[in-house]
Structures are given as structure tokens and as C-alpha cells.
Coordinates of C-alpha atoms in Angstrom, one line a residue:
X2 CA 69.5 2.4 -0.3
X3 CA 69.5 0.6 2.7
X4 CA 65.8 -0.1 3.0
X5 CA 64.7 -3.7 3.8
X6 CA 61.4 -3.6 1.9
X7 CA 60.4 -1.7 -1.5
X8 CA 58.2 1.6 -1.4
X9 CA 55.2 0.8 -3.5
X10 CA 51.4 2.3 -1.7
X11 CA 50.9 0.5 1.8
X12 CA 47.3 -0.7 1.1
X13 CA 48.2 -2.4 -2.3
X14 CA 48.2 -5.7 -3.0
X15 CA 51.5 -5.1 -4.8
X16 CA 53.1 -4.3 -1.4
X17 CA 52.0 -7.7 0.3
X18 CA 53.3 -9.7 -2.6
X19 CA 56.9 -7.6 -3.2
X20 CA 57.4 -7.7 1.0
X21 CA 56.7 -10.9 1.4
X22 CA 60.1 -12.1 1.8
X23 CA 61.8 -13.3 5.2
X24 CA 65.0 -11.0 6.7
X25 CA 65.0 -7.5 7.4
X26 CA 62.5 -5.5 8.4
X27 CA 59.7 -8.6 9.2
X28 CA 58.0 -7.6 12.1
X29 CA 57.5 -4.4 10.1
X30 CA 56.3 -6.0 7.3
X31 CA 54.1 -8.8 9.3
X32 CA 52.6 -5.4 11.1
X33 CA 51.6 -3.9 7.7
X34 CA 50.1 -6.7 6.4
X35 CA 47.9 -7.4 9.5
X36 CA 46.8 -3.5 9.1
X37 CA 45.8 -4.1 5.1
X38 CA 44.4 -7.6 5.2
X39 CA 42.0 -6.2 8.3
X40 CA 41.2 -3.1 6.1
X41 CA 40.3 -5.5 3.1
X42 CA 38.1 -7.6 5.3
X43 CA 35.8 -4.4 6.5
X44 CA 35.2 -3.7 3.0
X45 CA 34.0 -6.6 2.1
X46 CA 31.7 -7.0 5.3
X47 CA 30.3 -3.4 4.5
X48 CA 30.1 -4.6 0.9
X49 CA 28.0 -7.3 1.9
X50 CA 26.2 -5.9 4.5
X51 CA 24.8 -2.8 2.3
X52 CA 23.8 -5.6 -0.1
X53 CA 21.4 -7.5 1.8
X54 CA 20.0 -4.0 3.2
X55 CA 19.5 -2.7 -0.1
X56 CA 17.7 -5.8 -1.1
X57 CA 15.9 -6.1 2.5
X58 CA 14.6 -2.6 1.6
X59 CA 12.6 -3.8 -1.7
X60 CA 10.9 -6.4 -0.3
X61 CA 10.5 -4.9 3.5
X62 CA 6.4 -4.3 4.2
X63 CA 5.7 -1.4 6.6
X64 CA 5.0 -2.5 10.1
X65 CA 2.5 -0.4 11.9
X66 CA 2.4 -0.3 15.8
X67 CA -0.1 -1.6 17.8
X68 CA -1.5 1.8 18.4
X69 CA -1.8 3.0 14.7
X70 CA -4.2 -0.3 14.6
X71 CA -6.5 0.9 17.6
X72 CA -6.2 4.7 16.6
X73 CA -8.4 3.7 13.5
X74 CA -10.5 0.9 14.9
X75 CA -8.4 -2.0 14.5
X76 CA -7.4 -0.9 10.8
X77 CA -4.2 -0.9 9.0
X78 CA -4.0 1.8 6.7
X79 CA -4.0 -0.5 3.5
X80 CA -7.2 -2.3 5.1
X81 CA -8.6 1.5 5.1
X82 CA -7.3 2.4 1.6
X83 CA -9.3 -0.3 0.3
X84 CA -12.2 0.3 2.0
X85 CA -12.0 4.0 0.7
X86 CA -11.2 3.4 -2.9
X87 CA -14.6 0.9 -2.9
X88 CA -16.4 4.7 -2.0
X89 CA -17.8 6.7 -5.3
X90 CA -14.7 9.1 -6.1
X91 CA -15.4 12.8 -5.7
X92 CA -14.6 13.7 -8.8
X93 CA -17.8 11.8 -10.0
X94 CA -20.2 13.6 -7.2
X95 CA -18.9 17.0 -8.7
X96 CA -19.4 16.0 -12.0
X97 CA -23.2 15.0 -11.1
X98 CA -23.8 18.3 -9.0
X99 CA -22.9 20.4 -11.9
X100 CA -25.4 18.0 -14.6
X101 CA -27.9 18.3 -12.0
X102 CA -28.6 22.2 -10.8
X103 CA -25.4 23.9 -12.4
X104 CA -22.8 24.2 -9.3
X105 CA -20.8 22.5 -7.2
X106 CA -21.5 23.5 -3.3
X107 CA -19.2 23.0 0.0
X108 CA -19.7 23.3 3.2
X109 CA -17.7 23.9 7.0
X110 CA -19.9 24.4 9.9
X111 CA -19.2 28.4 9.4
X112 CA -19.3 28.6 5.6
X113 CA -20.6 27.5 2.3
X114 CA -18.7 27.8 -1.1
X115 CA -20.7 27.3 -4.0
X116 CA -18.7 27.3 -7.0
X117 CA -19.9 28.2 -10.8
X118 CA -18.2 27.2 -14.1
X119 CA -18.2 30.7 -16.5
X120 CA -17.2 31.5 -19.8
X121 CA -13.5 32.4 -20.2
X122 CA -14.3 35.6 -21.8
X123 CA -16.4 36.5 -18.4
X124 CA -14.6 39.3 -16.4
X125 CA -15.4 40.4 -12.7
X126 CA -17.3 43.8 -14.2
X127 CA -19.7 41.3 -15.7
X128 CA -20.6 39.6 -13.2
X129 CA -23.3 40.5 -10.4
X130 CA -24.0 38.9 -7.1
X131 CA -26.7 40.2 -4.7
X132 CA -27.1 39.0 -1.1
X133 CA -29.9 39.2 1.5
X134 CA -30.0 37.3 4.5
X135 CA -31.7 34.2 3.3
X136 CA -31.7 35.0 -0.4
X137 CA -28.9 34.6 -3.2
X138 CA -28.9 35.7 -6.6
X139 CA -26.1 35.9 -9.1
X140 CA -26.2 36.8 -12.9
X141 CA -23.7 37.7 -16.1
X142 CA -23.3 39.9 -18.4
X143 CA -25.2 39.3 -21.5
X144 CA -26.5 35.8 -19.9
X145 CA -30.7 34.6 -20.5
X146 CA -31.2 33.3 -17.2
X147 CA -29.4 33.9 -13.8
X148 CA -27.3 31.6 -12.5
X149 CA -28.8 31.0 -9.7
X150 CA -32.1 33.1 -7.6
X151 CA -33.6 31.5 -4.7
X152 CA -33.9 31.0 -0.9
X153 CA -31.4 29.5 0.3
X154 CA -31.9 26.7 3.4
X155 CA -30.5 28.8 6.1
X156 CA -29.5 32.7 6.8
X157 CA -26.1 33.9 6.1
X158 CA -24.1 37.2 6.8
X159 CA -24.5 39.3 3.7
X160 CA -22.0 41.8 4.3
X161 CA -19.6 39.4 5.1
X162 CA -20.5 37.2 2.2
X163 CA -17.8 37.5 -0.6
X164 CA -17.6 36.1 -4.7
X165 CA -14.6 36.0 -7.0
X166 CA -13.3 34.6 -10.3
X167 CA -10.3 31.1 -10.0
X168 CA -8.8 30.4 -13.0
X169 CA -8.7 26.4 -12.4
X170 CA -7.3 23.3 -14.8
X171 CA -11.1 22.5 -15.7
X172 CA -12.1 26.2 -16.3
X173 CA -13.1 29.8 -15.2
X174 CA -15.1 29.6 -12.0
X175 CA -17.2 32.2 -10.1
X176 CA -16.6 31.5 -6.2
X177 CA -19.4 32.3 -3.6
X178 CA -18.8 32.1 -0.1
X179 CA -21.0 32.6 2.1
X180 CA -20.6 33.0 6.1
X181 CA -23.9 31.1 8.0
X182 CA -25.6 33.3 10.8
X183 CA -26.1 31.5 13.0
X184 CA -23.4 28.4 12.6
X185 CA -23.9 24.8 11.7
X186 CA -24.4 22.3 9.3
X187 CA -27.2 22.8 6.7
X188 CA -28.9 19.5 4.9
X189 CA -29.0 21.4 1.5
X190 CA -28.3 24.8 0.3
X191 CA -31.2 25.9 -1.6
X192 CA -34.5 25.7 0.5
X193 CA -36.9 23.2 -0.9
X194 CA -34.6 22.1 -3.6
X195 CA -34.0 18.3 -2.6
X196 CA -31.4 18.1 -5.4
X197 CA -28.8 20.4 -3.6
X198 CA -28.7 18.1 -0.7
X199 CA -25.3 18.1 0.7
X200 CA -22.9 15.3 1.4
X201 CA -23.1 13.9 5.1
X202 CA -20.8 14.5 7.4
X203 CA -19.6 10.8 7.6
X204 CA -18.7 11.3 4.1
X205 CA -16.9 14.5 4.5
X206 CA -14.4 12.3 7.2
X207 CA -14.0 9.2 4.6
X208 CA -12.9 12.0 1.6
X209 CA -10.6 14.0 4.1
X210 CA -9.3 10.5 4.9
X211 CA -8.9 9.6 1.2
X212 CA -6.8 12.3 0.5
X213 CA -4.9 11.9 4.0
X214 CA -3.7 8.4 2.9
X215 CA -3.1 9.0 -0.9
X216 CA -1.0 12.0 0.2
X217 CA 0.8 9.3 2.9
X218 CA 1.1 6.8 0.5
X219 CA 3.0 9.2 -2.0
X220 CA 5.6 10.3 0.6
X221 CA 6.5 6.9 2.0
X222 CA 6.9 5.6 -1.8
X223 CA 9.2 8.8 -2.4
X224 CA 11.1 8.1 0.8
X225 CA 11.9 4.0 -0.4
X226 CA 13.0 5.1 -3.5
X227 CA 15.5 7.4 -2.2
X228 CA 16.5 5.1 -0.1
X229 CA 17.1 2.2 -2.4
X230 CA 18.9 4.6 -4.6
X231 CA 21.3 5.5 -1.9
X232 CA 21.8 2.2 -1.2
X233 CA 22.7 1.4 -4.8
X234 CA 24.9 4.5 -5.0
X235 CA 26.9 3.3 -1.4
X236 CA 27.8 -0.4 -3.5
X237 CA 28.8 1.2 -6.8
X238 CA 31.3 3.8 -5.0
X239 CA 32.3 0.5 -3.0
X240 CA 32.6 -1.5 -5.4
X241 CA 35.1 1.3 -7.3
X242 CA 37.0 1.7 -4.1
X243 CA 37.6 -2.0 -4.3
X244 CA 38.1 -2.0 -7.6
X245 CA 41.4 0.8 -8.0
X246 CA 42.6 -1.2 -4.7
X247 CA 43.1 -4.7 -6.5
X248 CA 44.7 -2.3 -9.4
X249 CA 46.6 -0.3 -7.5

């Protein structure tokens, strides 16, 4: 009683259309109206505005800076990706290291790990590694031949030298590392054995690299992803919010 203007919600489109009639209470009304109609008009700009990002985002390439480029001699990243994946993978290389002399071997300029596929049934009390300072041998339990008994190509700290048993996805593997005296980069491990020629160092930079960029490429994929499906989630709660406005 004695209200110029019925009491339905304020941001409704029910309340424009049951207000809008002249008399009492118009400035108040006129006032009201300006308020919802501007509300109404922000929603549909940020509507349309999280639309075009969201679809600017699919089809957006990454733009590296100028000094990404000269960082990596003039390069982009996807010019160095494809460059890398025309390289022999390293899977292959292992695979042909263990066909050719038995092991897979690695190398830092203070280290070597040479790395042995077992039986699964082999336990540590089975296996037995000896050490000298140029000389390596290692047998098993029960086995006809060592695994391995030579020189090797440079002299190593045998007390420091270690061996141990991985359970990996491919197998059981018996782990040698061995700590060079003095330090440095051996051409192969075994002396006079051309077949256990390592990799060259040029090659150790282009498979660190390899792994660098895959493991770059996987997190900027995640991160557009997640982005795009925030942007999707922003216009569906949108477009409800609109929705139970126009009902309302």
C-alpha cells in the first residue's frame, strides 16, 4: 500500500516491463532502469569478449622474441624440433649397443655407467664385480662366460667405483659406474674394442636438446588446454547467468 511501483527482483526484466508506466515514482523508476540496462550490456560485452579470446586461443601460434632466435643461432624452436627428430632416435642407438657387445654405456666427463640386462631371477648375492685401475670384470651366478673382462680405455677409481641391480620397464639391469682418474672424455670404453665407441659430444648436446624441447612442448600444450577449457567454462557459467536473468 502506497507504493508507486510493484516489488518484483530489480535486475529482472519483469521489473522494466511492470514499471514502465508514467506517474509516481519515475525518476526512481528511469534510475533503475538505467542501472539494469547498463548491467545487461557488460554481460553481453564480456560474453562476447571471452568468445573471440577463447577462439583467438585455438588458432594463436607462439611468438618467440628476438632473443630466443639468436640464443639458438637464428632458430625457432619448431625449426630445431625438426631438425632433431631427422637425428637417429636413441632408443635405436641403445638397442644396437646391446646386439653389438652386450651393454649399453654412458658417459660425463667424471663418470661412466655401463648398464647390463640380467635375468629376473638374478639377485645381488649372485652377482660379482671386480675392479682394478684399468681393468673391469663382472660375472653371475651359474652364468658360462662373464659379462664382461677387459681393459678398459682409461683408469678409473676402484674404490670409489660402485654396481647395483634397477628394476626398469624393459628389464632387470646390473648398473656399473665407474669414477675416471684422471677426468675427461674417453673415445670408447673398452681399450682396443672399436665397437664400444662412444657417442660424440655434439651428439650428447642434440639428445639433451631433444628431450629439453619434447619436455617444452608437453607443458606449453598442457597449459593451452587448460586455458581453452577455462575459457569454455567462463561462457557456459555466463551464459546460465544470462539465462536465469531473462527467466527471472
Amino acid at each position: 500500500r502506497g507504493r508507486p511501483y510493484p516489488r518484483p527482483w530489480r535486475g529482472s526484466n519483469r521489473f522494466l516491463s511492470k514499471c514502465a508506466k508514467p506517474g509516481k515514482g519515475q525518476e526512481d523508476f528511469e534510475m533503475r532502469k538505467g542501472r539494469i540496462m547498463e548491467q545487461q550490456k557488460r554481460i553481453v560485452d564480456r560474453l562476447n569478449a571471452e568468445k573471440s579470446r577463447s577462439n583467438g586461443s585455438m588458432n594463436s601460434n607462439i611468438d618467440f622474441s628476438t632473443e630466443n632466435r639468436e640464443s639458438h643461432g637464428g632458430l625457432t624452436p619448431t625449426d630445431m624440433k625438426k631438425r632433431i627428430q631427422a637425428l637417429p632416435d636413441e632408443a635405436s642407438d641403445d638397442e644396437m649397443q646391446l646386439a653389438t657387445f652386450g651393454f649399453v654405456i654412458y658417459q660425463s666427463l667424471t663418470e661412466v655407467s655401463v648398464n647390463f640386462m640380467v635375468p629376473e631371477d638374478i639377485r645381488p648375492k649372485d652377482v660379482k664385480v671386480e675392479f682394478t685401475t684399468s681393468r673391469m670384470r663382472c660375472t653371475l651366478q651359474g652364468a658360462s662366460k662373464p659379462l664382461f673382462d677387459g681393459e678398459l680405455y682409461g683408469a678409473i677409481e676402484a674404490r670409489e667405483s660402485i654396481w647395483e641391480l634397477e628394476q626398469t620397464k624393459e628389464g632387470k639391469r646390473l648398473v656399473i659406474t665407474l669414477i675416471k682418474n684422471p677426468t675427461g672424455i674417453w673415445d670408447q670404453f673398452e681399450d682396443n674394442n672399436p665397437k664400444s665407441k662412444f657417442n660424440t659430444p655434439q651428439e650428447q648436446v642434440i639428445r639433451r636438446l631433444r628431450s629439453d624441447i619434447n619436455f617444452l612442448d608437453n607443458n606449453l600444450q598442457d597449459a593451452r588446454n587448460r586455458m581453452i577449457q577455462y575459457g569454455k567454462d567462463l561462457i557456459k557459467r555466463d551464459e546460465q547467468m544470462e539465462e536465469m536473468m531473462l527467466k527471472s
